Amino acid sequence: MEQSLENEAKLQRKELSKKDVTRSFWRWTFFSHANYNYERLEATGLVHSLSPIIKKLYADDPEEYKNALKRHMAFFNTEPHFGGIICGMVIAMEEDRANGAPITDDAINGIKTGLMGPFAGIGDTLWQGTLTPILLAFGVSLGAEGNLMGPVVYGLLMFGIMFSLAYGVWMQGYKMGKAGIEKILSSNILQYLITGASAMGAIVLGALTANFVSVSSPFVIKVGSVELGLQEDILDKLFKGILPLGITLLTLYLLKSRKLKSTTVMLILVVIGVVFGALNIF
């Protein structure tokens, strides 16, 4: 009798296949920003991603199906690659809820709201601040030498690494569920990862600055019968590469502190180049 009840419970349990979760991942990957707007940001992309799963889980309850769609229309915004771990976790929670687990709307939306910010910070640090500069360093180095493989290598590496990481964290979120994510966040693993990635990104940007920002000075200072080159005899003695560093820091200051548009900063740099170039200083 007990064996019969267990078999019946297994038959009645609503289970998602790996194909279902993977299909949702591809929908999120290509459509997370398809209807990006200031009211809900990525919410409609999330609903589009989860809709086949929600439909399967609540196929016998049209009202719950509608409620689930409305539930995920709440404001949502995170970094789409690393933040996909939240989506995977939400899928696991929806599956448990469809099978009778006491998971409320507030619990699901609370997880999304509480984690979307931290994982946006993690994703932006690791992706935009570390991986992208490193990959650009490879591509730009090849392209600067006239090698057409530069952009090709960059595109292939970007595509391969991006989709591999995004798929991995998505599936990991689904496997671990709510408890697994809380365990990770309570440890120091992510903090170490962010710190290391930030340092690596800074090193890469510094190397790119030294290699690709070119500023020199032919200006000569005459002191009696002695002639001193501004660049070779003074600046390089004090700090090798101080001119490229100065231009880079000026650009950063104008963009980050003064909040100027990138086109405005470019015009300022052009004016500086024309004026100081005409005076034969830089």
XYZ file of N, CA and C in Angstrom:
846
model
N 0.836 -1.205 0.000
C 0.000 0.000 0.000
C 0.876 1.262 0.000
N 1.903 1.292 0.875
C 2.800 2.450 0.941
C 3.561 2.640 -0.364
N 4.007 1.510 -0.950
C 4.717 1.581 -2.224
C 3.824 2.154 -3.308
N 2.552 1.793 -3.278
C 1.589 2.290 -4.267
C 1.395 3.793 -4.136
N 1.347 4.276 -2.873
C 1.171 5.709 -2.647
C 2.402 6.494 -3.105
N 3.594 5.926 -2.880
C 4.820 6.581 -3.315
C 4.884 6.679 -4.832
N 4.497 5.601 -5.495
C 4.492 5.612 -6.968
C 3.495 6.619 -7.503
N 2.341 6.717 -6.828
C 1.322 7.676 -7.269
C 1.812 9.109 -7.080
N 2.517 9.348 -5.971
C 3.056 10.690 -5.698
C 4.081 11.081 -6.743
N 4.932 10.112 -7.139
C 5.929 10.387 -8.155
C 5.290 10.706 -9.488
N 4.197 9.980 -9.797
C 3.512 10.223 -11.060
C 2.860 11.599 -11.079
N 2.360 12.033 -9.897
C 1.671 13.319 -9.830
C 2.636 14.495 -9.728
N 3.884 14.245 -9.339
C 4.857 15.325 -9.172
C 5.171 15.985 -10.511
N 5.176 17.287 -10.485
C 5.480 18.052 -11.692
C 6.974 18.314 -11.741
N 7.651 17.757 -12.713
C 9.096 17.884 -12.814
C 9.495 18.537 -14.129
N 10.491 19.387 -14.040
C 11.025 20.033 -15.231
C 12.200 19.222 -15.763
N 12.315 19.150 -17.058
C 13.451 18.468 -17.667
C 14.580 19.462 -17.897
N 15.760 18.927 -18.167
C 16.905 19.789 -18.463
C 16.615 20.617 -19.721
N 15.872 20.027 -20.643
C 15.507 20.740 -21.870
C 14.659 21.964 -21.549
N 13.747 21.837 -20.597
C 12.897 22.969 -20.203
C 13.740 24.112 -19.636
N 14.671 23.774 -18.747
C 15.507 24.792 -18.110
C 16.448 25.427 -19.130
N 16.982 24.611 -20.040
C 17.875 25.132 -21.081
C 17.132 26.060 -22.031
N 15.923 25.671 -22.382
C 15.106 26.518 -23.271
C 14.853 27.873 -22.634
N 14.587 27.861 -21.349
C 14.377 29.125 -20.635
C 15.647 29.968 -20.638
N 16.803 29.312 -20.485
C 18.084 30.024 -20.509
C 18.295 30.749 -21.832
N 18.044 30.070 -22.961
C 18.253 30.698 -24.263
C 17.292 31.863 -24.481
N 16.078 31.718 -23.980
C 15.122 32.832 -24.093
C 15.636 34.050 -23.315
N 16.148 33.803 -22.119
C 16.675 34.902 -21.312
C 17.894 35.534 -21.979
N 18.761 34.703 -22.526
C 19.997 35.190 -23.132
C 19.722 36.147 -24.284
N 18.761 35.807 -25.123
C 18.510 36.616 -26.317
C 17.435 37.683 -26.135
N 16.621 37.569 -25.089
C 15.498 38.502 -24.964
C 15.425 39.219 -23.617
N 16.472 39.104 -22.791
C 16.412 39.758 -21.475
C 16.257 41.269 -21.598
N 16.809 41.845 -22.677
C 16.733 43.298 -22.870
C 15.892 43.673 -24.096
N 15.123 42.735 -24.602
C 14.353 43.001 -25.826
C 13.273 44.051 -25.600
N 12.733 44.114 -24.390
C 11.704 45.107 -24.083
C 12.115 45.909 -22.846
N 13.392 46.204 -22.765
C 13.950 46.932 -21.622
C 13.293 48.305 -21.517
N 12.739 48.621 -20.343
C 12.057 49.904 -20.183
C 12.242 50.407 -18.755
N 11.984 51.672 -18.540
C 12.268 52.293 -17.250
C 11.233 51.944 -16.181
N 10.129 51.351 -16.559
C 9.127 50.971 -15.565
C 9.454 49.626 -14.917
N 9.830 48.644 -15.748
C 10.061 47.290 -15.225
C 11.450 46.749 -15.564
N 12.198 47.473 -16.403
C 13.535 47.076 -16.837
C 13.524 45.678 -17.458
N 14.036 44.636 -16.796
C 14.150 43.315 -17.435
C 12.971 42.389 -17.131
N 11.926 42.905 -16.486
C 10.832 42.035 -16.034
C 10.142 41.317 -17.188
N 9.868 42.039 -18.277
C 9.173 41.388 -19.394
C 10.053 40.333 -20.058
N 11.374 40.585 -20.087
C 12.290 39.574 -20.609
C 12.290 38.332 -19.731
N 12.199 38.524 -18.410
C 12.151 37.396 -17.485
C 10.862 36.601 -17.675
N 9.740 37.292 -17.824
C 8.468 36.609 -18.042
C 8.507 35.803 -19.340
N 9.069 36.386 -20.381
C 9.195 35.659 -21.651
C 10.055 34.408 -21.467
N 11.093 34.518 -20.668
C 11.978 33.385 -20.430
C 11.286 32.285 -19.633
N 10.517 32.675 -18.625
C 9.906 31.695 -17.721
C 8.551 31.186 -18.187
N 7.930 31.840 -19.158
C 6.553 31.493 -19.527
C 6.348 30.020 -19.915
N 7.249 29.374 -20.695
C 7.031 27.946 -20.988
C 7.093 27.077 -19.735
N 7.971 27.428 -18.808
C 8.092 26.666 -17.566
C 6.864 26.863 -16.695
N 6.409 28.107 -16.584
C 5.217 28.391 -15.791
C 3.998 27.688 -16.375
N 3.917 27.686 -17.689
C 2.799 27.031 -18.360
C 2.791 25.530 -18.089
N 3.971 24.920 -18.068
C 4.068 23.480 -17.807
C 3.743 23.158 -16.354
N 4.231 23.974 -15.443
C 4.022 23.705 -14.025
C 2.578 23.920 -13.594
N 1.925 24.915 -14.188
C 0.564 25.248 -13.777
C -0.442 25.008 -14.897
N -0.194 23.984 -15.694
C -1.081 23.684 -16.834
C -2.493 23.332 -16.382
N -2.617 22.738 -15.188
C -3.938 22.326 -14.699
C -4.599 23.389 -13.836
N -3.991 24.556 -13.723
C -4.541 25.627 -12.885
C -4.350 26.968 -13.600
N -5.269 27.333 -14.505
C -5.132 28.573 -15.286
C -4.997 29.824 -14.419
N -5.667 29.830 -13.271
C -5.615 31.011 -12.413
C -4.215 31.184 -11.813
N -3.616 30.068 -11.375
C -2.270 30.122 -10.818
C -1.255 30.473 -11.898
N -1.514 30.025 -13.121
C -0.650 30.367 -14.258
C -0.634 31.882 -14.481
N -1.824 32.494 -14.443
C -1.915 33.946 -14.603
C -1.211 34.665 -13.447
N -1.419 34.163 -12.237
C -0.799 34.791 -11.069
C 0.729 34.733 -11.150
N 1.236 33.609 -11.654
C 2.689 33.461 -11.773
C 3.259 34.457 -12.773
N 2.565 34.656 -13.882
C 3.012 35.633 -14.880
C 3.018 37.038 -14.280
N 1.951 37.365 -13.541
C 1.882 38.677 -12.899
C 2.983 38.823 -11.850
N 3.257 37.737 -11.144
C 4.265 37.765 -10.084
C 5.629 38.174 -10.634
N 5.957 37.695 -11.804
C 7.276 37.979 -12.371
C 7.300 39.239 -13.236
N 6.195 39.960 -13.278
C 6.190 41.262 -13.953
C 6.653 42.379 -13.026
N 6.976 42.025 -11.795
C 7.514 43.028 -10.860
C 8.885 43.497 -11.348
N 9.247 44.715 -10.958
C 10.527 45.318 -11.347
C 11.676 44.344 -11.116
N 12.521 44.164 -12.137
C 13.671 43.269 -12.014
C 14.796 43.778 -12.904
N 15.986 43.827 -12.345
C 17.134 44.304 -13.120
C 18.420 43.762 -12.514
N 19.218 43.087 -13.323
C 20.502 42.570 -12.864
C 21.422 42.402 -14.064
N 22.683 42.063 -13.817
C 23.597 41.767 -14.921
C 23.154 40.435 -15.534
N 22.870 40.388 -16.837
C 22.196 39.219 -17.415
C 22.976 37.920 -17.406
N 24.310 37.964 -17.400
C 25.076 36.719 -17.473
C 25.231 36.077 -16.095
N 25.840 36.794 -15.165
C 26.006 36.263 -13.824
C 24.697 36.310 -13.040
N 23.853 37.290 -13.336
C 22.560 37.393 -12.661
C 21.598 36.292 -13.040
N 21.924 35.524 -14.082
C 21.067 34.404 -14.471
C 20.941 33.358 -13.389
N 21.870 33.361 -12.419
C 21.783 32.414 -11.319
C 20.497 32.642 -10.514
N 20.032 33.892 -10.467
C 18.782 34.216 -9.776
C 17.607 33.585 -10.511
N 17.631 33.683 -11.836
C 16.552 33.107 -12.642
C 16.497 31.600 -12.458
N 17.666 30.949 -12.455
C 17.694 29.510 -12.241
C 17.126 29.129 -10.883
N 17.443 29.919 -9.869
C 16.929 29.653 -8.535
C 15.419 29.845 -8.481
N 14.918 30.873 -9.177
C 13.482 31.133 -9.207
C 12.747 29.972 -9.883
N 13.349 29.405 -10.923
C 12.740 28.252 -11.575
C 12.595 27.100 -10.580
N 13.636 26.852 -9.782
C 13.581 25.788 -8.777
C 12.492 26.071 -7.743
N 12.353 27.323 -7.343
C 11.318 27.686 -6.370
C 9.923 27.517 -6.948
N 9.748 27.893 -8.213
C 8.442 27.718 -8.853
C 8.096 26.229 -8.977
N 9.108 25.417 -9.267
C 8.867 23.973 -9.366
C 8.438 23.406 -8.016
N 9.115 23.819 -6.949
C 8.743 23.347 -5.616
C 7.353 23.840 -5.228
N 7.045 25.070 -5.573
C 5.728 25.616 -5.246
C 4.629 24.853 -5.972
N 4.860 24.541 -7.246
C 3.860 23.800 -8.021
C 3.610 22.406 -7.461
N 4.592 21.895 -6.684
C 4.449 20.571 -6.072
C 4.039 20.643 -4.608
N 3.536 21.809 -4.194
C 2.942 21.918 -2.872
C 3.793 22.548 -1.797
N 5.022 22.970 -2.112
C 5.869 23.599 -1.098
C 5.277 24.951 -0.691
N 5.372 25.306 0.594
C 4.785 26.573 1.081
C 5.640 27.785 0.705
N 5.737 28.067 -0.580
C 6.522 29.203 -1.067
C 5.564 30.281 -1.545
N 5.618 31.440 -0.938
C 4.677 32.514 -1.239
C 5.205 33.426 -2.352
N 4.319 34.287 -2.848
C 4.719 35.293 -3.836
C 5.811 36.193 -3.271
N 5.630 36.584 -2.013
C 6.613 37.472 -1.380
C 7.981 36.804 -1.264
N 8.004 35.495 -1.032
C 9.275 34.778 -0.921
C 10.027 34.797 -2.243
N 9.301 34.556 -3.332
C 9.928 34.536 -4.653
C 10.406 35.924 -5.046
N 9.530 36.915 -4.907
C 9.912 38.276 -5.274
C 10.964 38.842 -4.324
N 10.948 38.396 -3.066
C 11.947 38.845 -2.116
C 13.339 38.360 -2.487
N 13.418 37.116 -2.955
C 14.702 36.567 -3.402
C 15.216 37.362 -4.601
N 14.340 37.631 -5.558
C 14.736 38.382 -6.755
C 15.199 39.780 -6.378
N 14.419 40.460 -5.549
C 14.753 41.835 -5.160
C 16.040 41.893 -4.342
N 16.206 40.912 -3.448
C 17.370 40.925 -2.574
C 18.678 40.569 -3.264
N 18.601 39.770 -4.328
C 19.818 39.282 -4.976
C 20.174 40.004 -6.271
N 19.206 40.700 -6.862
C 19.501 41.290 -8.175
C 20.590 42.362 -8.080
N 20.643 43.109 -6.986
C 21.676 44.127 -6.819
C 23.067 43.537 -6.614
N 23.214 42.620 -5.621
C 24.535 42.014 -5.417
C 25.089 41.319 -6.645
N 24.254 40.563 -7.351
C 24.760 39.852 -8.522
C 24.973 40.786 -9.712
N 24.278 41.920 -9.737
C 24.578 42.929 -10.758
C 25.976 43.489 -10.525
N 26.305 43.743 -9.241
C 27.641 44.235 -8.920
C 28.719 43.212 -9.245
N 28.452 41.954 -8.927
C 29.404 40.891 -9.232
C 29.599 40.767 -10.734
N 28.480 40.744 -11.469
C 28.558 40.590 -12.922
C 29.267 41.737 -13.597
N 28.951 42.965 -13.179
C 29.597 44.134 -13.794
C 31.098 44.140 -13.509
N 31.464 43.739 -12.288
C 32.889 43.720 -11.930
C 33.643 42.669 -12.728
N 33.096 41.461 -12.768
C 33.792 40.363 -13.431
C 33.724 40.457 -14.946
N 32.575 40.910 -15.458
C 32.391 40.905 -16.910
C 32.921 42.182 -17.544
N 32.340 43.314 -17.168
C 32.717 44.574 -17.809
C 34.064 45.096 -17.313
N 34.375 44.842 -16.043
C 35.596 45.397 -15.484
C 36.814 44.506 -15.584
N 36.612 43.216 -15.913
C 37.743 42.291 -15.944
C 37.837 41.533 -17.267
N 36.822 40.728 -17.557
C 36.894 39.870 -18.749
C 36.937 40.674 -20.045
N 36.067 41.670 -20.162
C 36.027 42.452 -21.401
C 37.350 43.177 -21.670
N 37.954 43.879 -20.692
C 39.272 44.499 -20.958
C 40.350 43.487 -21.336
N 40.349 42.317 -20.693
C 41.349 41.305 -21.011
C 41.190 40.826 -22.450
N 39.942 40.542 -22.839
C 39.687 40.075 -24.204
C 39.992 41.171 -25.221
N 39.670 42.408 -24.873
C 39.995 43.529 -25.762
C 41.504 43.679 -25.931
N 42.245 43.393 -24.866
C 43.704 43.486 -24.956
C 44.236 42.542 -26.025
N 43.690 41.323 -26.080
C 44.098 40.387 -27.125
C 43.723 40.904 -28.502
N 42.445 41.305 -28.652
C 41.962 41.736 -29.965
C 42.633 42.992 -30.457
N 42.767 43.997 -29.580
C 43.370 45.273 -29.977
C 44.842 45.096 -30.326
N 45.534 44.242 -29.568
C 46.953 44.001 -29.848
C 47.152 43.435 -31.248
N 46.315 42.478 -31.608
C 46.409 41.904 -32.953
C 45.991 42.914 -34.014
N 44.908 43.646 -33.749
C 44.413 44.618 -34.720
C 45.385 45.751 -34.946
N 46.092 46.179 -33.891
C 47.058 47.266 -34.023
C 48.214 46.890 -34.937
N 48.460 45.594 -35.083
C 49.519 45.120 -35.963
C 49.017 44.867 -37.387
N 47.750 45.220 -37.636
C 47.175 45.029 -38.959
C 46.640 43.632 -39.195
N 46.525 42.851 -38.137
C 46.026 41.480 -38.257
C 44.501 41.482 -38.150
N 43.828 41.025 -39.205
C 42.366 41.017 -39.213
C 41.779 39.998 -38.233
N 42.625 39.126 -37.714
C 42.139 38.152 -36.741
C 41.845 38.800 -35.390
N 42.265 40.056 -35.206
C 42.030 40.750 -33.939
C 40.561 40.761 -33.550
N 39.688 41.366 -34.375
C 38.270 41.374 -34.017
C 37.642 39.993 -34.018
N 38.158 39.103 -34.871
C 37.611 37.732 -34.924
C 37.904 36.999 -33.619
N 39.156 37.095 -33.162
C 39.540 36.452 -31.905
C 38.734 37.023 -30.743
N 38.596 38.356 -30.722
C 37.821 38.986 -29.656
C 36.380 38.477 -29.657
N 35.745 38.448 -30.833
C 34.356 38.010 -30.928
C 34.171 36.562 -30.509
N 35.072 35.691 -30.965
C 34.954 34.268 -30.626
C 35.172 34.028 -29.132
N 36.195 34.677 -28.573
C 36.454 34.510 -27.143
C 35.302 35.064 -26.309
N 34.807 36.236 -26.706
C 33.698 36.849 -25.990
C 32.468 35.940 -26.009
N 32.145 35.429 -27.186
C 30.970 34.567 -27.342
C 31.135 33.288 -26.532
N 32.296 32.634 -26.675
C 32.510 31.360 -26.004
C 32.492 31.476 -24.490
N 33.218 32.459 -23.964
C 33.289 32.617 -22.514
C 31.953 33.093 -21.950
N 31.313 34.027 -22.641
C 30.062 34.591 -22.155
C 28.985 33.526 -22.015
N 28.775 32.741 -23.074
C 27.707 31.743 -23.039
C 28.039 30.594 -22.097
N 29.308 30.240 -22.006
C 29.695 29.160 -21.087
C 29.434 29.561 -19.635
N 29.863 30.773 -19.275
C 29.646 31.248 -17.908
C 28.161 31.428 -17.607
N 27.452 32.053 -18.542
C 26.025 32.319 -18.328
C 25.244 31.021 -18.161
N 25.531 30.043 -19.004
C 24.830 28.754 -18.913
C 25.179 28.037 -17.610
N 26.457 28.098 -17.229
C 26.884 27.434 -16.009
C 26.215 27.984 -14.766
N 26.176 29.307 -14.634
C 25.573 29.898 -13.429
C 24.062 29.715 -13.429
N 23.443 29.727 -14.606
C 21.992 29.499 -14.704
C 21.643 28.113 -14.158
N 22.356 27.102 -14.645
C 22.099 25.735 -14.217
C 22.466 25.534 -12.746
N 23.512 26.211 -12.308
C 23.917 26.095 -10.903
C 22.846 26.675 -9.991
N 22.257 27.791 -10.400
C 21.177 28.377 -9.624
C 19.996 27.440 -9.513
N 19.663 26.770 -10.608
C 18.537 25.820 -10.595
C 18.840 24.622 -9.700
N 20.080 24.120 -9.748
C 20.444 22.944 -8.948
C 20.503 23.264 -7.454
N 21.052 24.431 -7.127
C 21.236 24.772 -5.721
C 19.965 25.274 -5.067
N 19.157 26.035 -5.829
C 17.957 26.594 -5.245
C 18.265 27.668 -4.215
N 17.268 28.013 -3.434
C 17.377 29.104 -2.468
C 18.446 28.842 -1.405
N 18.491 27.635 -0.875
C 19.425 27.319 0.207
C 20.869 27.440 -0.253
N 21.156 26.983 -1.475
C 22.519 27.027 -1.987
C 23.022 28.443 -2.176
N 22.176 29.320 -2.695
C 22.569 30.713 -2.899
C 22.839 31.400 -1.565
N 21.979 31.137 -0.582
C 22.175 31.755 0.731
C 23.496 31.303 1.351
N 23.870 30.059 1.117
C 25.126 29.537 1.646
C 26.318 30.253 1.018
N 26.250 30.480 -0.299
C 27.334 31.168 -0.989
C 27.456 32.613 -0.498
N 26.311 33.290 -0.373
C 26.331 34.690 0.026
C 26.812 34.869 1.464
N 26.593 33.867 2.298
C 27.008 33.979 3.698
C 28.501 33.726 3.878
N 29.162 33.189 2.855
C 30.597 32.947 2.933
C 31.351 34.136 2.347
N 32.694 34.058 2.354
C 33.521 35.138 1.824
C 34.030 34.850 0.412
N 33.506 33.785 -0.208
C 34.012 33.376 -1.521
C 33.807 34.475 -2.552
N 32.601 35.035 -2.584
C 32.303 36.048 -3.592
C 33.122 37.319 -3.368
N 33.349 37.665 -2.110
C 34.132 38.871 -1.825
C 35.565 38.713 -2.307
N 36.147 37.538 -2.072
C 37.497 37.266 -2.573
C 37.527 37.322 -4.093
N 36.482 36.765 -4.718
C 36.413 36.734 -6.177
C 36.332 38.146 -6.745
N 35.492 38.988 -6.147
C 35.329 40.362 -6.616
C 36.624 41.153 -6.439
N 37.269 40.993 -5.291
C 38.520 41.706 -5.030
C 39.592 41.324 -6.038
N 39.747 40.025 -6.270
C 40.734 39.556 -7.241
C 40.435 40.026 -8.644
N 39.143 39.988 -9.023
C 38.753 40.424 -10.365
C 38.989 41.919 -10.546
N 38.702 42.705 -9.507
C 38.925 44.154 -9.593
C 40.400 44.463 -9.783
N 41.258 43.754 -9.039
C 42.696 43.967 -9.166
C 43.178 43.583 -10.558
N 42.693 42.450 -11.059
C 43.087 42.009 -12.401
C 42.631 43.003 -13.459
N 41.398 43.510 -13.318
C 40.902 44.488 -14.276
C 41.727 45.762 -14.277
N 42.134 46.217 -13.092
C 42.959 47.424 -12.993
C 44.322 47.210 -13.648
N 44.893 46.025 -13.446
C 46.199 45.715 -14.059
C 46.091 45.718 -15.585
N 45.030 45.099 -16.094
C 44.843 45.032 -17.548
C 44.639 46.424 -18.134
N 43.823 47.249 -17.477
C 43.587 48.608 -17.972
C 44.868 49.434 -17.932
N 45.667 49.212 -16.886
C 46.946 49.906 -16.819
C 47.874 49.506 -17.957
N 47.884 48.218 -18.287
C 48.713 47.745 -19.397
C 48.227 48.294 -20.727
N 46.912 48.345 -20.906
C 46.354 48.911 -22.139
C 46.710 50.390 -22.273
N 46.654 51.114 -21.162
C 47.016 52.533 -21.179
C 48.463 52.725 -21.615
N 49.349 51.925 -21.034
C 50.775 52.060 -21.357
C 51.065 51.731 -22.818
N 50.306 50.795 -23.383
C 50.580 50.340 -24.749
C 49.901 51.181 -25.830
N 48.715 51.702 -25.535
C 47.916 52.297 -26.605
C 47.620 53.788 -26.459
N 47.947 54.385 -25.303
C 47.811 55.840 -25.171
C 49.185 56.441 -25.409
N 49.307 57.167 -26.525
C 50.616 57.686 -26.925
C 50.633 59.213 -26.834
N 51.459 59.724 -25.932
C 51.648 61.170 -25.782
C 53.145 61.425 -25.601
N 53.699 62.359 -26.364
C 55.120 62.689 -26.231
C 55.307 64.195 -26.353
N 56.458 64.663 -25.918
C 56.743 66.101 -25.958
C 58.116 66.362 -26.572
N 58.156 67.159 -27.642
C 59.452 67.546 -28.237
C 59.995 68.848 -27.642
N 59.257 69.396 -26.669
C 59.599 70.712 -26.133
C 60.971 70.678 -25.435
N 61.750 71.701 -25.684
C 63.102 71.810 -25.126
C 63.188 73.068 -24.263
N 63.697 72.908 -23.066
C 63.886 74.031 -22.146
C 65.371 74.429 -22.152
N 65.607 75.711 -22.387
C 66.990 76.202 -22.423
C 67.316 76.943 -21.131
N 68.360 76.497 -20.472
C 68.841 77.152 -19.252
C 70.303 77.524 -19.491
N 70.511 78.782 -19.920
C 71.859 79.197 -20.300
C 72.283 78.436 -21.545
N 73.370 77.742 -21.439
C 73.849 76.974 -22.586
C 73.379 75.527 -22.554
N 72.589 75.206 -21.533
C 72.111 73.823 -21.369
C 70.698 73.689 -21.926
N 70.479 72.646 -22.708
C 69.145 72.360 -23.255
C 68.630 71.060 -22.630
N 67.433 71.148 -22.092
C 66.810 69.987 -21.463
C 65.515 69.631 -22.199
N 65.445 68.397 -22.658
C 64.205 67.935 -23.274
C 63.162 67.699 -22.195
N 61.968 68.279 -22.374
C 60.913 68.150 -21.369
C 60.572 66.688 -21.103
N 60.548 65.912 -22.184
C 60.177 64.503 -22.026
C 61.344 63.665 -21.511
N 62.437 63.633 -22.280
C 63.537 62.711 -21.977
C 64.282 63.063 -20.695
N 64.544 64.353 -20.513
C 65.428 64.761 -19.422
C 64.710 65.109 -18.121
N 63.401 65.371 -18.209
C 62.701 65.797 -16.992
C 61.586 64.804 -16.618
N 60.561 64.704 -17.486
C 59.385 63.890 -17.142
C 59.717 62.415 -17.004
N 60.475 61.875 -17.973
C 60.805 60.446 -17.914
C 61.698 60.121 -16.719
N 62.484 61.092 -16.274
C 63.339 60.866 -15.111
C 62.510 60.801 -13.825
N 61.429 61.612 -13.815
C 60.579 61.642 -12.635
C 59.624 60.449 -12.589
N 58.980 60.175 -13.733
C 57.952 59.126 -13.778
C 57.798 58.679 -15.224
N 58.280 57.501 -15.532
C 58.199 56.989 -16.898
C 56.729 56.817 -17.309
N 56.360 57.430 -18.440
C 54.984 57.302 -18.933
C 53.999 58.211 -18.242
N 54.481 59.298 -17.628
C 53.580 60.174 -16.881
C 52.593 60.911 -17.795
N 52.997 61.193 -19.037
C 52.093 61.899 -19.956
C 50.890 61.029 -20.361
N 51.084 59.794 -20.827
C 49.918 58.947 -21.120
C 49.040 58.718 -19.885
N 49.699 58.555 -18.731
C 48.939 58.370 -17.495
C 48.120 59.612 -17.175
N 48.710 60.780 -17.362
C 47.998 62.024 -17.090
C 46.771 62.193 -17.974
N 46.920 61.888 -19.264
C 45.772 61.991 -20.181
C 44.681 60.999 -19.794
N 45.096 59.799 -19.403
C 44.124 58.776 -19.001
C 43.374 59.193 -17.743
N 44.104 59.701 -16.758
C 43.466 60.138 -15.518
C 42.559 61.349 -15.754
N 42.955 62.232 -16.661
C 42.105 63.374 -17.005
C 40.798 62.893 -17.627
N 40.914 61.927 -18.535
C 39.718 61.366 -19.170
C 38.796 60.723 -18.134
N 39.389 59.961 -17.212
C 38.605 59.325 -16.151
C 37.919 60.365 -15.278
N 38.641 61.423 -14.961
C 38.077 62.487 -14.123
C 36.884 63.151 -14.813
N 37.046 63.463 -16.086
C 35.962 64.128 -16.816
C 34.723 63.241 -16.951
N 34.951 61.933 -17.154
C 33.829 61.012 -17.326
C 33.145 60.691 -16.004
N 33.948 60.378 -14.989
C 33.396 59.879 -13.728
C 33.021 60.992 -12.758
N 33.901 61.972 -12.589
C 33.652 63.009 -11.593
C 32.827 64.167 -12.150
N 33.181 64.595 -13.361
C 32.457 65.721 -13.968
C 31.196 65.289 -14.718
N 31.031 63.961 -14.915
C 29.842 63.398 -15.562
C 29.643 63.931 -16.985
N 30.737 64.160 -17.700
C 30.624 64.649 -19.071
C 30.355 63.485 -20.021
N 29.724 63.773 -21.136
C 29.476 62.749 -22.148
C 30.788 62.377 -22.830
N 30.843 61.152 -23.336
C 32.079 60.682 -23.973
C 32.436 61.532 -25.199
N 31.418 61.981 -25.944
C 31.702 62.823 -27.118
C 32.294 64.164 -26.698
N 31.815 64.705 -25.565
C 32.352 65.968 -25.053
C 33.808 65.796 -24.631
N 34.097 64.686 -23.966
C 35.473 64.415 -23.540
C 36.393 64.271 -24.754
N 35.918 63.610 -25.803
C 36.714 63.464 -27.022
C 37.032 64.817 -27.629
N 36.047 65.727 -27.649
C 36.273 67.066 -28.186
C 37.296 67.831 -27.349
N 37.211 67.681 -26.030
C 38.180 68.341 -25.140
C 39.591 67.839 -25.427
N 39.745 66.537 -25.600
C 41.058 65.968 -25.899
C 41.584 66.445 -27.251
N 40.680 66.580 -28.224
C 41.090 67.081 -29.535
C 41.587 68.516 -29.419
N 40.849 69.353 -28.659
C 41.248 70.750 -28.469
C 42.609 70.816 -27.781
N 42.801 69.999 -26.739
C 44.090 69.968 -26.044
C 45.210 69.587 -27.011
N 44.943 68.572 -27.841
C 45.946 68.134 -28.801
C 46.288 69.205 -29.816
N 45.271 69.906 -30.315
C 45.497 70.952 -31.319
C 46.273 72.127 -30.720
N 45.826 72.581 -29.537
C 46.455 73.756 -28.914
C 47.905 73.476 -28.538
N 48.136 72.403 -27.797
C 49.501 72.101 -27.350
C 50.375 71.610 -28.501
N 49.721 71.016 -29.506
C 50.478 70.614 -30.678
C 50.945 71.809 -31.475
N 50.074 72.819 -31.595
C 50.451 74.047 -32.297
C 51.577 74.778 -31.581
N 51.607 74.684 -30.252
C 52.661 75.325 -29.487
C 53.909 74.452 -29.394
N 53.863 73.288 -30.032
C 54.987 72.356 -30.063
C 55.402 71.884 -28.665
N 54.398 71.787 -27.788
C 54.654 71.301 -26.418
C 54.416 69.792 -26.342
N 53.237 69.331 -26.822
C 52.915 67.902 -26.866
C 52.672 67.483 -28.307
